[in-house]
Short mmCIF file of C-alpha atoms and ligand atoms in Angstrom, two decimals:
data_model
loop_
_atom_site.label_atom_id
_atom_site.label_comp_id
_atom_site.label_asym_id
_atom_site.label_seq_id
_atom_site.Cartn_x
_atom_site.Cartn_y
_atom_site.Cartn_z
CA MET A 1 -9.83 41.58 -72.87
CA TYR A 2 -8.16 38.44 -71.50
CA LYS A 3 -9.83 35.63 -73.42
CA HIS A 4 -7.83 32.49 -72.60
CA SER A 5 -10.04 29.73 -71.17
CA TYR A 6 -9.24 28.05 -67.87
CA ALA A 7 -8.92 24.70 -69.69
CA SER A 8 -6.46 26.02 -72.26
CA ARG A 9 -4.30 27.49 -69.52
CA ILE A 10 -3.64 24.23 -67.66
CA GLN A 11 -0.72 23.48 -70.01
CA ASN A 12 0.89 26.84 -69.14
CA HIS A 13 1.55 25.66 -65.58
CA THR A 14 4.00 23.09 -64.26
CA ASN A 15 3.03 23.62 -60.62
CA PRO A 16 0.64 20.83 -59.48
CA ALA A 17 -1.49 23.13 -57.29
CA ALA A 18 -2.02 25.60 -60.16
CA ARG A 19 -2.94 22.78 -62.53
CA LEU A 20 -5.33 21.25 -60.01
CA LEU A 21 -7.10 24.56 -59.47
CA LEU A 22 -7.60 25.16 -63.21
CA GLU A 23 -8.79 21.56 -63.69
CA ILE A 24 -11.34 21.89 -60.89
CA MET A 25 -12.57 25.25 -62.21
CA GLU A 26 -13.23 23.71 -65.59
CA ARG A 27 -14.70 20.47 -64.16
CA LYS A 28 -17.10 22.21 -61.76
CA GLN A 29 -17.68 25.31 -63.88
CA SER A 30 -16.84 27.42 -60.87
CA ASN A 31 -14.48 30.34 -60.34
CA LEU A 32 -15.78 30.87 -56.81
CA ALA A 33 -13.57 30.59 -53.74
CA VAL A 34 -15.38 30.88 -50.44
CA SER A 35 -13.41 32.39 -47.57
CA VAL A 36 -14.57 30.72 -44.36
CA ASP A 37 -13.62 33.22 -41.65
CA VAL A 38 -15.44 31.84 -38.60
CA THR A 39 -14.19 30.98 -35.14
CA LYS A 40 -15.90 27.67 -34.28
CA ALA A 41 -14.86 24.40 -35.91
CA GLN A 42 -18.49 23.29 -36.13
CA ASP A 43 -19.52 26.41 -38.08
CA PHE A 44 -16.42 26.13 -40.26
CA LEU A 45 -17.29 22.58 -41.30
CA ALA A 46 -21.03 23.27 -41.69
CA ILE A 47 -20.33 26.19 -44.06
CA ILE A 48 -17.86 24.14 -46.11
CA ASP A 49 -20.37 21.28 -46.32
CA ALA A 50 -23.01 23.74 -47.58
CA VAL A 51 -20.86 25.54 -50.18
CA GLY A 52 -18.70 22.56 -51.24
CA PRO A 53 -20.64 21.69 -54.41
CA TYR A 54 -20.34 25.24 -55.78
CA VAL A 55 -16.71 26.17 -55.20
CA CYS A 56 -13.34 25.57 -56.82
CA MET A 57 -11.57 26.53 -53.60
CA ILE A 58 -12.01 26.99 -49.88
CA LYS A 59 -9.91 29.75 -48.34
CA THR A 60 -9.10 29.41 -44.65
CA HIS A 61 -7.70 31.45 -41.77
CA VAL A 62 -7.06 28.49 -39.45
CA ASP A 63 -5.60 30.73 -36.77
CA VAL A 64 -9.02 32.27 -36.00
CA ILE A 65 -10.56 28.92 -35.07
CA GLU A 66 -10.80 28.81 -31.27
CA ASP A 67 -11.29 25.04 -30.90
CA PHE A 68 -8.72 24.05 -33.54
CA GLU A 69 -7.43 20.48 -33.36
CA PRO A 70 -5.26 18.65 -35.91
CA SER A 71 -8.23 16.41 -36.74
CA LEU A 72 -10.01 19.45 -38.20
CA VAL A 73 -7.46 19.53 -40.99
CA ARG A 74 -8.07 15.87 -41.78
CA THR A 75 -11.81 16.54 -42.00
CA LEU A 76 -11.11 19.52 -44.26
CA GLN A 77 -9.00 17.31 -46.51
CA ALA A 78 -11.80 14.72 -46.66
CA LEU A 79 -14.26 17.46 -47.67
CA SER A 80 -11.78 18.68 -50.29
CA ALA A 81 -11.74 15.18 -51.80
CA LYS A 82 -15.52 14.72 -51.48
CA TYR A 83 -16.50 18.03 -53.10
CA ASP A 84 -13.43 18.47 -55.34
CA PHE A 85 -12.03 21.82 -54.19
CA CYS A 86 -8.53 23.22 -53.52
CA ILE A 87 -7.52 24.44 -50.09
CA PHE A 88 -5.90 27.86 -49.71
CA GLU A 89 -4.67 28.86 -46.26
CA ASP A 90 -4.58 32.65 -46.39
CA ARG A 91 -1.57 32.92 -44.06
CA LYS A 92 -0.04 36.07 -45.56
CA PHE A 93 3.54 35.20 -44.60
CA ALA A 94 5.73 38.29 -44.25
CA ASP A 95 9.04 37.49 -42.50
CA ILE A 96 12.63 36.48 -43.28
CA GLY A 97 13.09 33.27 -45.26
CA ASN A 98 14.15 31.13 -42.31
CA THR A 99 11.19 32.21 -40.18
CA VAL A 100 8.54 31.74 -42.86
CA ALA A 101 9.91 28.27 -43.63
CA LEU A 102 9.40 27.36 -39.96
CA GLN A 103 5.94 28.96 -39.85
CA TYR A 104 4.89 27.12 -43.03
CA ALA A 105 6.15 23.66 -42.06
CA SER A 106 5.85 23.60 -38.29
CA GLY A 107 3.95 24.92 -35.28
CA VAL A 108 0.37 23.96 -34.48
CA TYR A 109 -0.93 24.22 -38.03
CA LYS A 110 1.74 22.63 -40.28
CA ILE A 111 0.19 24.47 -43.23
CA ALA A 112 2.42 22.93 -45.90
CA GLU A 113 1.06 19.47 -45.06
CA TRP A 114 -2.50 20.23 -46.12
CA SER A 115 -2.89 23.53 -47.97
CA HIS A 116 -2.51 23.37 -51.77
CA LEU A 117 -1.86 27.10 -51.93
CA THR A 118 -0.78 29.78 -49.52
CA ASN A 119 0.23 33.42 -49.89
CA ALA A 120 2.88 35.90 -48.84
CA HIS A 121 3.40 39.64 -48.69
CA PRO A 122 6.33 40.66 -50.92
CA VAL A 123 7.51 43.17 -48.29
CA PRO A 124 10.62 41.20 -47.13
CA GLY A 125 11.83 40.83 -50.75
CA PRO A 126 12.69 37.61 -52.65
CA SER A 127 13.86 35.77 -49.50
CA VAL A 128 10.24 35.24 -48.42
CA VAL A 129 9.73 33.21 -51.59
CA THR A 130 13.01 31.34 -51.14
CA GLY A 131 12.04 30.34 -47.60
CA LEU A 132 8.53 29.15 -48.47
CA LYS A 133 9.72 27.41 -51.61
CA SER A 134 12.27 25.38 -49.62
CA VAL A 135 9.29 23.79 -47.85
CA GLY A 136 6.48 23.88 -50.39
CA LEU A 137 7.94 23.04 -53.79
CA GLN A 138 8.87 19.46 -52.94
CA ARG A 139 5.33 18.92 -51.64
CA GLY A 140 3.75 20.21 -54.86
CA ARG A 141 2.40 23.35 -53.19
CA GLY A 142 1.97 26.76 -54.81
CA LEU A 143 2.37 30.36 -53.65
CA LEU A 144 0.43 33.54 -54.43
CA LEU A 145 2.02 36.93 -53.81
CA LEU A 146 -0.13 39.77 -52.51
CA ALA A 147 0.52 42.28 -55.29
CA GLU A 148 -2.50 44.42 -54.43
CA MET A 149 -5.02 44.56 -51.59
CA SER A 150 -8.73 45.29 -51.62
CA THR A 151 -8.75 47.72 -48.70
CA ALA A 152 -9.06 51.49 -48.89
CA GLY A 153 -5.66 53.18 -48.65
CA ALA A 154 -3.64 49.99 -49.29
CA LEU A 155 0.08 50.65 -49.79
CA THR A 156 0.33 47.93 -52.44
CA THR A 157 0.66 50.23 -55.45
CA GLY A 158 3.12 51.37 -58.12
CA SER A 159 6.66 50.05 -57.80
CA TYR A 160 5.65 47.74 -54.92
CA THR A 161 3.24 45.90 -57.20
CA GLU A 162 5.84 45.87 -60.00
CA ASP A 163 8.43 44.35 -57.70
CA ALA A 164 5.93 41.68 -56.62
CA VAL A 165 5.54 40.70 -60.27
CA LYS A 166 9.34 40.57 -60.69
CA MET A 167 9.58 38.25 -57.66
CA ALA A 168 6.98 35.97 -59.21
CA ARG A 169 8.69 35.94 -62.61
CA ALA A 170 11.91 34.76 -60.97
CA ASN A 171 10.12 31.79 -59.33
CA ARG A 172 7.55 30.52 -61.80
CA ASP A 173 7.81 26.90 -60.58
CA PHE A 174 6.41 27.92 -57.19
CA VAL A 175 4.77 31.35 -57.50
CA VAL A 176 1.65 30.60 -59.54
CA GLY A 177 -0.03 34.00 -59.39
CA PHE A 178 -1.28 36.83 -57.25
CA ILE A 179 -3.84 38.13 -54.89
CA ALA A 180 -4.64 41.24 -56.88
CA GLN A 181 -7.42 43.43 -58.16
CA ARG A 182 -6.58 43.09 -61.89
CA ARG A 183 -4.42 41.03 -64.27
CA MET A 184 -0.68 41.32 -63.77
CA GLU A 185 0.97 39.95 -66.95
CA SER A 186 1.41 43.40 -68.48
CA VAL A 187 2.96 44.91 -65.34
CA GLY A 188 6.53 45.87 -66.24
CA ALA A 189 6.05 44.42 -69.74
CA SER A 190 5.52 46.30 -72.98
CA LYS A 191 2.73 43.98 -74.15
CA THR A 192 -0.91 43.50 -73.20
CA ASP A 193 -1.90 40.90 -70.62
CA ASP A 194 -2.92 38.32 -73.20
CA THR A 195 0.06 38.72 -75.53
CA THR A 196 2.96 38.39 -73.06
CA GLY A 197 2.81 34.58 -73.16
CA GLU A 198 2.86 34.62 -69.36
CA ASP A 199 0.09 33.12 -67.27
CA PHE A 200 -0.54 34.15 -63.68
CA LEU A 201 -3.56 33.03 -61.68
CA ILE A 202 -5.32 36.13 -60.37
CA LEU A 203 -7.35 35.53 -57.21
CA THR A 204 -9.41 38.50 -56.14
CA PRO A 205 -11.01 39.28 -52.78
CA GLY A 206 -13.29 42.22 -52.15
CA VAL A 207 -16.25 40.70 -54.01
CA GLY A 208 -19.88 41.25 -53.04
CA LEU A 209 -23.22 41.60 -54.79
CA ASP A 210 -25.23 43.34 -52.11
CA VAL A 211 -22.97 45.84 -50.31
CA LYS A 212 -20.04 48.10 -51.25
CA GLY A 213 -18.04 47.89 -48.03
CA ASP A 214 -17.94 46.61 -44.43
CA GLY A 215 -17.21 49.80 -42.46
CA MET A 216 -13.67 48.53 -41.76
CA GLY A 217 -11.96 49.45 -45.01
CA GLN A 218 -13.03 46.48 -47.12
CA GLN A 219 -14.23 47.49 -50.61
CA TYR A 220 -16.49 45.25 -52.71
CA ARG A 221 -16.92 44.95 -56.44
CA THR A 222 -19.33 42.64 -58.25
CA PRO A 223 -18.20 39.36 -59.86
CA ARG A 224 -18.79 40.96 -63.28
CA GLU A 225 -16.61 43.99 -62.47
CA VAL A 226 -13.86 41.68 -61.23
CA VAL A 227 -13.97 38.99 -63.93
CA VAL A 228 -15.02 40.96 -67.03
CA GLY A 229 -13.84 44.46 -66.13
CA ALA A 230 -10.55 43.58 -64.45
CA GLY A 231 -9.86 40.16 -66.04
CA CYS A 232 -9.39 38.30 -62.75
CA ASP A 233 -9.68 34.51 -62.55
CA VAL A 234 -11.05 33.54 -59.13
CA ILE A 235 -13.55 35.55 -57.08
CA ILE A 236 -13.02 35.24 -53.32
CA VAL A 237 -16.20 35.78 -51.31
CA GLY A 238 -16.57 35.53 -47.56
CA ARG A 239 -19.39 37.26 -45.71
CA GLY A 240 -21.36 37.77 -48.94
CA VAL A 241 -21.91 34.00 -48.94
CA TYR A 242 -22.28 33.02 -45.29
CA GLY A 243 -23.66 36.22 -43.72
CA THR A 244 -23.96 36.33 -39.95
CA ASP A 245 -26.19 33.34 -39.08
CA TYR A 246 -24.12 30.25 -39.81
CA SER A 247 -26.97 27.88 -38.96
CA LEU A 248 -28.86 28.87 -42.13
CA THR A 249 -27.04 26.32 -44.27
CA ALA A 250 -29.69 26.18 -47.03
CA LYS A 251 -29.44 29.95 -47.42
CA ILE A 252 -25.63 29.77 -47.42
CA ALA A 253 -25.73 27.08 -50.12
CA GLY A 254 -28.12 29.30 -52.13
CA GLN A 255 -25.76 32.26 -51.87
CA ALA A 256 -22.81 30.12 -52.96
CA LYS A 257 -24.79 28.96 -56.00
CA ARG A 258 -25.69 32.59 -56.75
CA TYR A 259 -22.03 33.68 -56.68
CA GLN A 260 -20.97 30.61 -58.68
CA ASP A 261 -23.54 31.44 -61.37
CA GLU A 262 -22.57 35.14 -61.45
CA GLY A 263 -18.84 34.35 -61.59
CA TRP A 264 -19.20 31.77 -64.35
CA LYS A 265 -21.57 33.94 -66.38
CA ALA A 266 -19.00 36.75 -66.19
CA TYR A 267 -16.21 34.39 -67.31
CA LEU A 268 -18.25 33.24 -70.33
CA GLU A 269 -18.97 36.88 -71.16
CA ARG A 270 -15.24 37.62 -71.07
CA LEU A 271 -14.44 34.68 -73.35
CA THR A 272 -16.99 35.69 -75.95
CA ALA A 273 -16.85 39.48 -75.70
O1 LIG B 1 -6.57 42.32 -50.24
C1 LIG B 1 -7.13 41.41 -49.64
C2 LIG B 1 -6.53 40.16 -49.51
C3 LIG B 1 -7.22 39.13 -48.88
S1 LIG B 1 -6.54 37.56 -48.93
N1 LIG B 1 -8.38 41.58 -49.14
C4 LIG B 1 -9.07 40.58 -48.49
O2 LIG B 1 -10.22 40.80 -48.08
N2 LIG B 1 -8.48 39.34 -48.32
C5 LIG B 1 -9.15 38.26 -47.59
O3 LIG B 1 -10.36 37.92 -48.27
C6 LIG B 1 -9.55 38.60 -46.16
O4 LIG B 1 -8.54 38.22 -45.25
C7 LIG B 1 -10.83 37.80 -45.95
O5 LIG B 1 -10.51 36.49 -45.49
C8 LIG B 1 -11.43 37.67 -47.34
C9 LIG B 1 -12.56 38.64 -47.65
O6 LIG B 1 -13.68 38.38 -46.86
P1 LIG B 1 -15.07 39.14 -47.07
O7 LIG B 1 -15.93 38.63 -45.96
O8 LIG B 1 -14.81 40.62 -46.99
O9 LIG B 1 -15.58 38.74 -48.44
#
């Protein structure tokens, strides 16, 4: 059982984005990240305004927003300051180093300018980290590698996952952890997760309290299964929080509070088990 508290782990990280996330988690007593996957800027902002008090992080897919304008990012940053949450653009970079550096810094979205954390598929090998790091490190940004996915039949298993952990170990100033379904410290190591002396942030999607899947391959586990059973740090919840009617902001806020409570209760159970 991984028993280290979020507060005690801040000192294990030099990366400013990793430290900020752990500080916010402790301050707000929240290990909930809400993934806001909606296509209208107005809905996007209304959901963030509703869930803001309950989350440590907002995860975005900016490229699905149909009426995106650069001002939306400034509003998002203002909400991040108002409600005290980190921003994680779930870009899933997966190209050669030179291309991902351009995609991260430039284009319409200029992700590196506003997103504390982003992520990458390890599939191109270490050069994907080198490219992103050349843009993000100097700005105090952090990277998560997708070591495992939540979907049925995902190819992210065995030696692929092990190689993702190796890529992270070689870049600990920038790679702060993983998108994964369990802890990763013991992968490729002969010790248990909590005795390696390593500290990766484990952010875990595929979390839901009411349903087990979405009919398109997504697989859900409960916050307790993820945090106590698998030792993960942050639960990422999308549709389980905001449902299908985005105008029901009081209900959305209630769901966020429900997931915050469940996630934190599970964390306290893990610490004291
Ligand atoms: O393995 C993964 C990795 C990610 S980042 N499985 C996922 O579902 N995600 C993302 O988490 C996905 O892109 C989506 O934004 C979110 C899950 O949303 P939900 O509505 O199924 O909770």
